Amino acid sequence: MKKDKVKSKKREYDTCSITMELKKPLLYEEEQAEIEKKKKKVKKQSRNRKILKTILILLICSVIGFFIWLTSYYAPTSKAESYLKSDDSVEVSIDNNFICFTPKNITPTKGFILYPAAKVDAKAYAKICKMISEQGYQVISVDMPLNFAAFGKNKANEVIEKYSNIDHWVIGGDSLGGLVATRYVNSNLRKVDGVILISSYPADSYLKEVNMDVLSIWGSKDGVIDFQSLIDAKEKLPENTTYVEIEGANHSQFGDYGKYKDDEEALISGDEQKQKTVDGIVQFLKNID
């Protein structure tokens, strides 16, 4: 009887031992699988951290680069500065928002609001503004946030409110400034009677739809403007639009700030280009009513 019990216990022990031995490979494989799973998880987390770090670095560099691009600008030359002084014909005043040119010995009833080109200081247009004002017009060159007209589309509202004596306003701009000026008109039609585009064109056909008086001026040696887009834009402008191409003029000489990036060399002097520009604008202003 005792032998049977011993044999029974031995069989039970042997069976358990065998079962455990059989399970060992399975347990090892499960343990290894769990280790590999943890390794992959750690590796994935590490990779994700690297990707996130790279994206963050690129984002920071992009923001810094964009800020540097915005804060770098075309400053007015000493020649432009010389036209920022009042004389017997025009009173010049400068505040944080505008450079104002007011004719003396006459109360102007017509005004011209000028939006500058991208990254160009509004003071760079002092000469043409003063020359126009000498003919009896209120002229305002608008100082834009970060010298970028797109950030100050509705600045014209401040000008119009300030000079309530003006009966007829014309708004315009150089390059990007012209485009932004047309967008201003889209939402402020009743406030303006005409639009002047200098090396610029509209993005839509709104000016044509409302039959706005428009003057379009550009130079034949402009190396910045897309001439095909300029030609195509004629379909977006009213039929009575006045077009003035200044032979030999480039993109930069409408202002005094140096040479705009990628622009061509002009074949005429800056003084001649500005005089022809002023002649065209003054004639346009005379016909506004």
PDB file of C-alpha atoms in Angstrom:
ATOM      1  CA  MET A   1       0.000   0.000   0.000  1.00  0.00           C
ATOM      2  CA  LYS A   2       2.795   2.381   0.902  1.00  0.00           C
ATOM      3  CA  LYS A   3       4.610   1.562  -2.300  1.00  0.00           C
ATOM      4  CA  ASP A   4       1.524   2.415  -4.312  1.00  0.00           C
ATOM      5  CA  LYS A   5       1.294   5.811  -2.590  1.00  0.00           C
ATOM      6  CA  VAL A   6       4.957   6.496  -3.261  1.00  0.00           C
ATOM      7  CA  LYS A   7       4.564   5.540  -6.891  1.00  0.00           C
ATOM      8  CA  SER A   8       1.460   7.728  -7.147  1.00  0.00           C
ATOM      9  CA  LYS A   9       3.302  10.741  -5.727  1.00  0.00           C
ATOM     10  CA  LYS A  10       6.271  10.087  -7.990  1.00  0.00           C
ATOM     11  CA  ARG A  11       4.028   9.936 -11.057  1.00  0.00           C
ATOM     12  CA  GLU A  12       2.355  13.196  -9.967  1.00  0.00           C
ATOM     13  CA  TYR A  13       5.758  14.902  -9.475  1.00  0.00           C
ATOM     14  CA  ASP A  14       7.098  13.550 -12.762  1.00  0.00           C
ATOM     15  CA  THR A  15       4.002  14.725 -14.623  1.00  0.00           C
ATOM     16  CA  CYS A  16       4.277  18.241 -13.095  1.00  0.00           C
ATOM     17  CA  SER A  17       7.975  18.429 -13.897  1.00  0.00           C
ATOM     18  CA  ILE A  18       7.404  17.386 -17.471  1.00  0.00           C
ATOM     19  CA  THR A  19       4.603  19.936 -17.868  1.00  0.00           C
ATOM     20  CA  MET A  20       6.801  22.726 -16.479  1.00  0.00           C
ATOM     21  CA  GLU A  21       9.655  21.695 -18.765  1.00  0.00           C
ATOM     22  CA  LEU A  22       7.294  21.775 -21.739  1.00  0.00           C
ATOM     23  CA  LYS A  23       6.044  25.223 -20.733  1.00  0.00           C
ATOM     24  CA  LYS A  24       9.531  26.702 -20.387  1.00  0.00           C
ATOM     25  CA  PRO A  25      10.060  27.334 -24.110  1.00  0.00           C
ATOM     26  CA  LEU A  26       6.609  28.928 -24.340  1.00  0.00           C
ATOM     27  CA  LEU A  27       7.266  31.141 -21.327  1.00  0.00           C
ATOM     28  CA  TYR A  28      10.647  32.134 -22.762  1.00  0.00           C
ATOM     29  CA  GLU A  29       9.115  33.029 -26.102  1.00  0.00           C
ATOM     30  CA  GLU A  30       6.415  35.110 -24.405  1.00  0.00           C
ATOM     31  CA  GLU A  31       9.059  36.861 -22.282  1.00  0.00           C
ATOM     32  CA  GLN A  32      11.189  37.580 -25.348  1.00  0.00           C
ATOM     33  CA  ALA A  33       8.137  38.817 -27.261  1.00  0.00           C
ATOM     34  CA  GLU A  34       7.315  41.177 -24.386  1.00  0.00           C
ATOM     35  CA  ILE A  35      10.909  42.433 -24.318  1.00  0.00           C
ATOM     36  CA  GLU A  36      10.846  43.026 -28.079  1.00  0.00           C
ATOM     37  CA  LYS A  37       7.511  44.801 -27.747  1.00  0.00           C
ATOM     38  CA  LYS A  38       8.960  47.121 -25.106  1.00  0.00           C
ATOM     39  CA  LYS A  39      12.045  47.735 -27.250  1.00  0.00           C
ATOM     40  CA  LYS A  40       9.877  48.665 -30.244  1.00  0.00           C
ATOM     41  CA  LYS A  41       7.787  50.945 -28.073  1.00  0.00           C
ATOM     42  CA  VAL A  42      10.876  52.704 -26.725  1.00  0.00           C
ATOM     43  CA  LYS A  43      12.312  52.952 -30.241  1.00  0.00           C
ATOM     44  CA  LYS A  44       9.052  54.382 -31.583  1.00  0.00           C
ATOM     45  CA  GLN A  45       8.859  56.899 -28.748  1.00  0.00           C
ATOM     46  CA  SER A  46      12.461  57.909 -29.420  1.00  0.00           C
ATOM     47  CA  ARG A  47      11.744  58.283 -33.144  1.00  0.00           C
ATOM     48  CA  ASN A  48       8.629  60.336 -32.449  1.00  0.00           C
ATOM     49  CA  ARG A  49      10.597  62.591 -30.123  1.00  0.00           C
ATOM     50  CA  LYS A  50      13.206  63.133 -32.836  1.00  0.00           C
ATOM     51  CA  ILE A  51      10.516  63.903 -35.427  1.00  0.00           C
ATOM     52  CA  LEU A  52       8.789  66.309 -33.039  1.00  0.00           C
ATOM     53  CA  LYS A  53      12.104  67.964 -32.212  1.00  0.00           C
ATOM     54  CA  THR A  54      12.914  68.335 -35.924  1.00  0.00           C
ATOM     55  CA  ILE A  55       9.479  69.822 -36.660  1.00  0.00           C
ATOM     56  CA  LEU A  56       9.846  72.211 -33.730  1.00  0.00           C
ATOM     57  CA  ILE A  57      13.292  73.333 -34.925  1.00  0.00           C
ATOM     58  CA  LEU A  58      12.001  73.840 -38.480  1.00  0.00           C
ATOM     59  CA  LEU A  59       9.001  75.778 -37.155  1.00  0.00           C
ATOM     60  CA  ILE A  60      11.206  78.031 -35.029  1.00  0.00           C
ATOM     61  CA  CYS A  61      13.569  78.615 -37.956  1.00  0.00           C
ATOM     62  CA  SER A  62      10.615  79.401 -40.232  1.00  0.00           C
ATOM     63  CA  VAL A  63       9.168  81.886 -37.751  1.00  0.00           C
ATOM     64  CA  ILE A  64      12.562  83.544 -37.251  1.00  0.00           C
ATOM     65  CA  GLY A  65      13.151  83.622 -41.006  1.00  0.00           C
ATOM     66  CA  PHE A  66       9.705  85.091 -41.675  1.00  0.00           C
ATOM     67  CA  PHE A  67      10.222  87.707 -38.968  1.00  0.00           C
ATOM     68  CA  ILE A  68      13.607  88.660 -40.421  1.00  0.00           C
ATOM     69  CA  TRP A  69      12.011  88.876 -43.882  1.00  0.00           C
ATOM     70  CA  LEU A  70       9.242  91.112 -42.558  1.00  0.00           C
ATOM     71  CA  THR A  71      11.485  93.398 -40.556  1.00  0.00           C
ATOM     72  CA  SER A  72      13.973  93.893 -43.386  1.00  0.00           C
ATOM     73  CA  TYR A  73      12.748  96.614 -45.720  1.00  0.00           C
ATOM     74  CA  TYR A  74      13.647  99.192 -48.358  1.00  0.00           C
ATOM     75  CA  ALA A  75      14.425 102.388 -46.484  1.00  0.00           C
ATOM     76  CA  PRO A  76      14.014 105.841 -48.042  1.00  0.00           C
ATOM     77  CA  THR A  77      17.155 107.342 -49.519  1.00  0.00           C
ATOM     78  CA  SER A  78      18.519 110.740 -48.544  1.00  0.00           C
ATOM     79  CA  LYS A  79      16.860 112.110 -51.671  1.00  0.00           C
ATOM     80  CA  ALA A  80      13.464 110.975 -50.401  1.00  0.00           C
ATOM     81  CA  GLU A  81      14.216 112.496 -47.003  1.00  0.00           C
ATOM     82  CA  SER A  82      14.847 115.875 -48.640  1.00  0.00           C
ATOM     83  CA  TYR A  83      11.223 115.956 -49.844  1.00  0.00           C
ATOM     84  CA  LEU A  84       9.861 115.408 -46.350  1.00  0.00           C
ATOM     85  CA  LYS A  85      10.354 119.058 -45.436  1.00  0.00           C
ATOM     86  CA  SER A  86       7.698 121.750 -45.750  1.00  0.00           C
ATOM     87  CA  ASP A  87       8.286 124.629 -48.166  1.00  0.00           C
ATOM     88  CA  ASP A  88       6.342 127.583 -49.623  1.00  0.00           C
ATOM     89  CA  SER A  89       4.063 125.294 -51.640  1.00  0.00           C
ATOM     90  CA  VAL A  90       3.436 122.221 -49.490  1.00  0.00           C
ATOM     91  CA  GLU A  91       3.205 121.525 -45.793  1.00  0.00           C
ATOM     92  CA  VAL A  92       4.577 118.124 -44.840  1.00  0.00           C
ATOM     93  CA  SER A  93       3.592 116.442 -41.595  1.00  0.00           C
ATOM     94  CA  ILE A  94       4.556 113.004 -40.299  1.00  0.00           C
ATOM     95  CA  ASP A  95       2.927 110.977 -37.552  1.00  0.00           C
ATOM     96  CA  ASN A  96       2.929 107.312 -36.610  1.00  0.00           C
ATOM     97  CA  ASN A  97       0.520 106.393 -39.369  1.00  0.00           C
ATOM     98  CA  PHE A  98       0.784 108.810 -42.275  1.00  0.00           C
ATOM     99  CA  ILE A  99       3.077 111.101 -44.247  1.00  0.00           C
ATOM    100  CA  CYS A 100       0.779 113.976 -45.189  1.00  0.00           C
ATOM    101  CA  PHE A 101       1.341 116.487 -48.002  1.00  0.00           C
ATOM    102  CA  THR A 102      -1.030 119.477 -47.876  1.00  0.00           C
ATOM    103  CA  PRO A 103      -0.922 122.269 -50.473  1.00  0.00           C
ATOM    104  CA  LYS A 104      -0.619 125.797 -49.060  1.00  0.00           C
ATOM    105  CA  ASN A 105      -2.734 128.811 -50.006  1.00  0.00           C
ATOM    106  CA  ILE A 106      -5.535 126.518 -51.200  1.00  0.00           C
ATOM    107  CA  THR A 107      -8.105 124.266 -49.577  1.00  0.00           C
ATOM    108  CA  PRO A 108      -7.958 120.974 -51.455  1.00  0.00           C
ATOM    109  CA  THR A 109     -11.179 119.137 -52.255  1.00  0.00           C
ATOM    110  CA  LYS A 110      -9.589 116.071 -53.838  1.00  0.00           C
ATOM    111  CA  GLY A 111      -7.178 113.666 -52.219  1.00  0.00           C
ATOM    112  CA  PHE A 112      -4.934 110.751 -53.143  1.00  0.00           C
ATOM    113  CA  ILE A 113      -4.129 107.917 -50.719  1.00  0.00           C
ATOM    114  CA  LEU A 114      -1.009 105.927 -51.610  1.00  0.00           C
ATOM    115  CA  TYR A 115      -0.274 102.401 -50.346  1.00  0.00           C
ATOM    116  CA  PRO A 116       3.457 101.510 -50.672  1.00  0.00           C
ATOM    117  CA  ALA A 117       4.945  98.420 -52.289  1.00  0.00           C
ATOM    118  CA  ALA A 118       5.816  95.392 -50.174  1.00  0.00           C
ATOM    119  CA  LYS A 119       8.591  96.101 -47.646  1.00  0.00           C
ATOM    120  CA  VAL A 120       9.005  99.677 -48.872  1.00  0.00           C
ATOM    121  CA  ASP A 121       8.903 102.526 -46.350  1.00  0.00           C
ATOM    122  CA  ALA A 122       6.090 104.973 -47.119  1.00  0.00           C
ATOM    123  CA  LYS A 123       8.555 107.881 -46.928  1.00  0.00           C
ATOM    124  CA  ALA A 124      10.252 106.578 -50.085  1.00  0.00           C
ATOM    125  CA  TYR A 125       7.393 108.070 -52.145  1.00  0.00           C
ATOM    126  CA  ALA A 126       7.904 111.580 -50.772  1.00  0.00           C
ATOM    127  CA  LYS A 127       8.921 113.111 -54.086  1.00  0.00           C
ATOM    128  CA  ILE A 128       5.930 112.049 -56.201  1.00  0.00           C
ATOM    129  CA  CYS A 129       3.579 112.777 -53.298  1.00  0.00           C
ATOM    130  CA  LYS A 130       4.915 116.293 -52.886  1.00  0.00           C
ATOM    131  CA  MET A 131       4.869 116.938 -56.637  1.00  0.00           C
ATOM    132  CA  ILE A 132       1.207 115.906 -56.816  1.00  0.00           C
ATOM    133  CA  SER A 133       0.339 117.997 -53.771  1.00  0.00           C
ATOM    134  CA  GLU A 134       1.944 121.054 -55.396  1.00  0.00           C
ATOM    135  CA  GLN A 135      -0.833 120.849 -57.984  1.00  0.00           C
ATOM    136  CA  GLY A 136      -3.471 121.422 -55.303  1.00  0.00           C
ATOM    137  CA  TYR A 137      -4.236 117.948 -53.979  1.00  0.00           C
ATOM    138  CA  GLN A 138      -4.172 116.411 -50.515  1.00  0.00           C
ATOM    139  CA  VAL A 139      -1.788 113.446 -50.689  1.00  0.00           C
ATOM    140  CA  ILE A 140      -1.220 110.816 -48.016  1.00  0.00           C
ATOM    141  CA  SER A 141       1.444 108.121 -48.139  1.00  0.00           C
ATOM    142  CA  VAL A 142       0.296 105.480 -45.668  1.00  0.00           C
ATOM    143  CA  ASP A 143       2.812 103.926 -43.278  1.00  0.00           C
ATOM    144  CA  MET A 144       1.985 100.202 -43.094  1.00  0.00           C
ATOM    145  CA  PRO A 145       2.575  97.723 -40.245  1.00  0.00           C
ATOM    146  CA  LEU A 146       5.954  96.074 -40.889  1.00  0.00           C
ATOM    147  CA  ASN A 147       5.957  97.926 -44.245  1.00  0.00           C
ATOM    148  CA  PHE A 148       3.485  95.386 -45.600  1.00  0.00           C
ATOM    149  CA  ALA A 149       0.268  96.801 -47.080  1.00  0.00           C
ATOM    150  CA  ALA A 150      -1.615  93.541 -46.583  1.00  0.00           C
ATOM    151  CA  PHE A 151      -1.489  94.178 -42.819  1.00  0.00           C
ATOM    152  CA  GLY A 152      -3.118  97.601 -43.162  1.00  0.00           C
ATOM    153  CA  LYS A 153      -5.802  97.277 -45.830  1.00  0.00           C
ATOM    154  CA  ASN A 154      -8.264  99.569 -44.043  1.00  0.00           C
ATOM    155  CA  LYS A 155      -5.773 102.303 -43.126  1.00  0.00           C
ATOM    156  CA  ALA A 156      -7.502 104.543 -45.673  1.00  0.00           C
ATOM    157  CA  ASN A 157     -10.466 104.819 -43.295  1.00  0.00           C
ATOM    158  CA  GLU A 158      -8.305 106.722 -40.819  1.00  0.00           C
ATOM    159  CA  VAL A 159      -7.165 109.101 -43.561  1.00  0.00           C
ATOM    160  CA  ILE A 160     -10.696 109.784 -44.784  1.00  0.00           C
ATOM    161  CA  GLU A 161     -11.924 110.445 -41.250  1.00  0.00           C
ATOM    162  CA  LYS A 162      -9.019 112.795 -40.547  1.00  0.00           C
ATOM    163  CA  TYR A 163      -9.487 114.917 -43.687  1.00  0.00           C
ATOM    164  CA  SER A 164     -13.226 115.520 -43.746  1.00  0.00           C
ATOM    165  CA  ASN A 165     -12.775 118.542 -46.046  1.00  0.00           C
ATOM    166  CA  ILE A 166     -11.968 116.258 -49.001  1.00  0.00           C
ATOM    167  CA  ASP A 167     -14.979 115.652 -51.263  1.00  0.00           C
ATOM    168  CA  HIS A 168     -13.393 113.124 -53.612  1.00  0.00           C
ATOM    169  CA  TRP A 169     -10.862 110.469 -52.693  1.00  0.00           C
ATOM    170  CA  VAL A 170      -8.729 108.389 -55.025  1.00  0.00           C
ATOM    171  CA  ILE A 171      -6.854 105.417 -53.598  1.00  0.00           C
ATOM    172  CA  GLY A 172      -3.987 103.539 -55.162  1.00  0.00           C
ATOM    173  CA  GLY A 173      -0.652 101.962 -54.592  1.00  0.00           C
ATOM    174  CA  ASP A 174       2.605 100.673 -55.908  1.00  0.00           C
ATOM    175  CA  SER A 175       2.894  96.949 -56.662  1.00  0.00           C
ATOM    176  CA  LEU A 176       1.362  95.019 -53.711  1.00  0.00           C
ATOM    177  CA  GLY A 177       0.048  98.336 -52.413  1.00  0.00           C
ATOM    178  CA  GLY A 178      -2.091  98.673 -55.543  1.00  0.00           C
ATOM    179  CA  LEU A 179      -3.547  95.215 -55.110  1.00  0.00           C
ATOM    180  CA  VAL A 180      -4.405  95.891 -51.465  1.00  0.00           C
ATOM    181  CA  ALA A 181      -5.952  99.234 -52.447  1.00  0.00           C
ATOM    182  CA  THR A 182      -8.329  97.442 -54.829  1.00  0.00           C
ATOM    183  CA  ARG A 183      -9.343  95.111 -52.013  1.00  0.00           C
ATOM    184  CA  TYR A 184     -10.099  98.139 -49.869  1.00  0.00           C
ATOM    185  CA  VAL A 185     -12.432  99.431 -52.593  1.00  0.00           C
ATOM    186  CA  ASN A 186     -14.265  96.103 -52.644  1.00  0.00           C
ATOM    187  CA  SER A 187     -15.610  96.800 -49.149  1.00  0.00           C
ATOM    188  CA  ASN A 188     -15.593 100.623 -49.163  1.00  0.00           C
ATOM    189  CA  LEU A 189     -16.986 101.531 -52.562  1.00  0.00           C
ATOM    190  CA  ARG A 190     -18.827 104.688 -51.468  1.00  0.00           C
ATOM    191  CA  LYS A 191     -15.713 106.231 -49.944  1.00  0.00           C
ATOM    192  CA  VAL A 192     -13.614 106.461 -53.113  1.00  0.00           C
ATOM    193  CA  ASP A 193     -14.116 107.781 -56.639  1.00  0.00           C
ATOM    194  CA  GLY A 194     -11.094 106.339 -58.393  1.00  0.00           C
ATOM    195  CA  VAL A 195      -8.201 103.878 -58.254  1.00  0.00           C
ATOM    196  CA  ILE A 196      -4.583 104.304 -59.351  1.00  0.00           C
ATOM    197  CA  LEU A 197      -2.504 101.193 -60.007  1.00  0.00           C
ATOM    198  CA  ILE A 198       1.264 101.662 -60.201  1.00  0.00           C
ATOM    199  CA  SER A 199       3.022  98.506 -61.433  1.00  0.00           C
ATOM    200  CA  SER A 200      -0.019  96.623 -60.200  1.00  0.00           C
ATOM    201  CA  TYR A 201      -3.312  94.985 -61.164  1.00  0.00           C
ATOM    202  CA  PRO A 202      -6.432  93.695 -59.377  1.00  0.00           C
ATOM    203  CA  ALA A 203      -7.092  90.113 -58.358  1.00  0.00           C
ATOM    204  CA  ASP A 204     -10.764  90.166 -59.369  1.00  0.00           C
ATOM    205  CA  SER A 205     -13.228  92.000 -61.649  1.00  0.00           C
ATOM    206  CA  TYR A 206     -14.920  94.127 -58.985  1.00  0.00           C
ATOM    207  CA  LEU A 207     -13.610  97.452 -60.366  1.00  0.00           C
ATOM    208  CA  LYS A 208     -15.073  96.504 -63.743  1.00  0.00           C
ATOM    209  CA  GLU A 209     -18.406  95.487 -62.227  1.00  0.00           C
ATOM    210  CA  VAL A 210     -18.834  98.869 -60.527  1.00  0.00           C
ATOM    211  CA  ASN A 211     -17.318 100.758 -63.493  1.00  0.00           C
ATOM    212  CA  MET A 212     -14.722 102.483 -61.302  1.00  0.00           C
ATOM    213  CA  ASP A 213     -12.459 105.175 -62.775  1.00  0.00           C
ATOM    214  CA  VAL A 214      -9.025 103.540 -62.988  1.00  0.00           C
ATOM    215  CA  LEU A 215      -5.534 104.662 -63.982  1.00  0.00           C
ATOM    216  CA  SER A 216      -2.928 101.961 -64.626  1.00  0.00           C
ATOM    217  CA  ILE A 217       0.743 102.987 -64.845  1.00  0.00           C
ATOM    218  CA  TRP A 218       3.791 100.783 -65.363  1.00  0.00           C
ATOM    219  CA  GLY A 219       7.302 100.859 -66.799  1.00  0.00           C
ATOM    220  CA  SER A 220       8.463  98.967 -69.876  1.00  0.00           C
ATOM    221  CA  LYS A 221      11.650  97.836 -68.081  1.00  0.00           C
ATOM    222  CA  ASP A 222       9.921  96.581 -64.940  1.00  0.00           C
ATOM    223  CA  GLY A 223      11.713  93.423 -63.852  1.00  0.00           C
ATOM    224  CA  VAL A 224       9.367  92.604 -60.971  1.00  0.00           C
ATOM    225  CA  ILE A 225       5.849  92.706 -62.367  1.00  0.00           C
ATOM    226  CA  ASP A 226       4.416  89.705 -64.235  1.00  0.00           C
ATOM    227  CA  PHE A 227       3.647  91.267 -67.621  1.00  0.00           C
ATOM    228  CA  GLN A 228       1.393  88.403 -68.701  1.00  0.00           C
ATOM    229  CA  SER A 229      -0.740  88.926 -65.598  1.00  0.00           C
ATOM    230  CA  LEU A 230      -0.737  92.666 -66.298  1.00  0.00           C
ATOM    231  CA  ILE A 231      -2.056  92.019 -69.808  1.00  0.00           C
ATOM    232  CA  ASP A 232      -4.622  89.473 -68.605  1.00  0.00           C
ATOM    233  CA  ALA A 233      -5.803  91.923 -65.938  1.00  0.00           C
ATOM    234  CA  LYS A 234      -7.211  94.201 -68.646  1.00  0.00           C
ATOM    235  CA  GLU A 235     -10.157  91.829 -68.772  1.00  0.00           C
ATOM    236  CA  LYS A 236     -10.789  92.626 -65.097  1.00  0.00           C
ATOM    237  CA  LEU A 237     -10.687  96.408 -65.492  1.00  0.00           C
ATOM    238  CA  PRO A 238     -13.359  98.814 -66.812  1.00  0.00           C
ATOM    239  CA  GLU A 239     -13.339  99.633 -70.531  1.00  0.00           C
ATOM    240  CA  ASN A 240     -12.657 103.300 -69.794  1.00  0.00           C
ATOM    241  CA  THR A 241      -9.471 102.517 -67.812  1.00  0.00           C
ATOM    242  CA  THR A 242      -6.586 104.854 -68.627  1.00  0.00           C
ATOM    243  CA  TYR A 243      -3.341 103.010 -69.396  1.00  0.00           C
ATOM    244  CA  VAL A 244       0.067 104.703 -69.225  1.00  0.00           C
ATOM    245  CA  GLU A 245       3.217 102.782 -70.093  1.00  0.00           C
ATOM    246  CA  ILE A 246       6.377 104.733 -69.330  1.00  0.00           C
ATOM    247  CA  GLU A 247       9.010 103.731 -71.857  1.00  0.00           C
ATOM    248  CA  GLY A 248      12.313 102.828 -70.191  1.00  0.00           C
ATOM    249  CA  ALA A 249      10.944 102.986 -66.640  1.00  0.00           C
ATOM    250  CA  ASN A 250      11.545 100.167 -64.163  1.00  0.00           C
ATOM    251  CA  HIS A 251       9.840  99.005 -60.967  1.00  0.00           C
ATOM    252  CA  SER A 252      12.036 100.796 -58.442  1.00  0.00           C
ATOM    253  CA  GLN A 253      12.129 104.395 -59.616  1.00  0.00           C
ATOM    254  CA  PHE A 254       8.527 105.203 -58.697  1.00  0.00           C
ATOM    255  CA  GLY A 255      10.015 105.684 -55.244  1.00  0.00           C
ATOM    256  CA  ASP A 256      13.427 106.495 -53.790  1.00  0.00           C
ATOM    257  CA  TYR A 257      14.629 103.428 -51.877  1.00  0.00           C
ATOM    258  CA  GLY A 258      17.288 101.867 -54.067  1.00  0.00           C
ATOM    259  CA  LYS A 259      16.802  98.969 -56.435  1.00  0.00           C
ATOM    260  CA  TYR A 260      14.047  96.454 -55.780  1.00  0.00           C
ATOM    261  CA  LYS A 261      15.107  92.814 -55.856  1.00  0.00           C
ATOM    262  CA  ASP A 262      15.202  91.310 -59.394  1.00  0.00           C
ATOM    263  CA  ASP A 263      14.332  94.633 -61.018  1.00  0.00           C
ATOM    264  CA  GLU A 264      15.887  95.650 -64.349  1.00  0.00           C
ATOM    265  CA  GLU A 265      17.983  98.718 -64.983  1.00  0.00           C
ATOM    266  CA  ALA A 266      15.907 101.691 -66.098  1.00  0.00           C
ATOM    267  CA  LEU A 267      16.682 103.422 -69.374  1.00  0.00           C
ATOM    268  CA  ILE A 268      15.474 106.782 -68.086  1.00  0.00           C
ATOM    269  CA  SER A 269      16.344 108.746 -64.963  1.00  0.00           C
ATOM    270  CA  GLY A 270      14.368 108.509 -61.762  1.00  0.00           C
ATOM    271  CA  ASP A 271      13.395 112.180 -62.080  1.00  0.00           C
ATOM    272  CA  GLU A 272      11.982 111.649 -65.575  1.00  0.00           C
ATOM    273  CA  GLN A 273      10.095 108.540 -64.497  1.00  0.00           C
ATOM    274  CA  LYS A 274       8.552 110.326 -61.518  1.00  0.00           C
ATOM    275  CA  GLN A 275       7.626 113.380 -63.598  1.00  0.00           C
ATOM    276  CA  LYS A 276       5.751 111.234 -66.131  1.00  0.00           C
ATOM    277  CA  THR A 277       4.073 109.371 -63.281  1.00  0.00           C
ATOM    278  CA  VAL A 278       2.962 112.609 -61.633  1.00  0.00           C
ATOM    279  CA  ASP A 279       1.707 114.008 -64.961  1.00  0.00           C
ATOM    280  CA  GLY A 280      -0.488 110.941 -65.450  1.00  0.00           C
ATOM    281  CA  ILE A 281      -1.828 110.992 -61.888  1.00  0.00           C
ATOM    282  CA  VAL A 282      -2.581 114.741 -61.858  1.00  0.00           C
ATOM    283  CA  GLN A 283      -4.468 114.492 -65.160  1.00  0.00           C
ATOM    284  CA  PHE A 284      -6.465 111.579 -63.734  1.00  0.00           C
ATOM    285  CA  LEU A 285      -7.274 113.525 -60.531  1.00  0.00           C
ATOM    286  CA  LYS A 286      -8.469 116.517 -62.570  1.00  0.00           C
ATOM    287  CA  ASN A 287     -11.080 114.335 -64.262  1.00  0.00           C
ATOM    288  CA  ILE A 288     -12.406 112.875 -60.992  1.00  0.00           C
ATOM    289  CA  ASP A 289     -15.744 114.289 -59.830  1.00  0.00           C
TER     290      ASP A 289
END
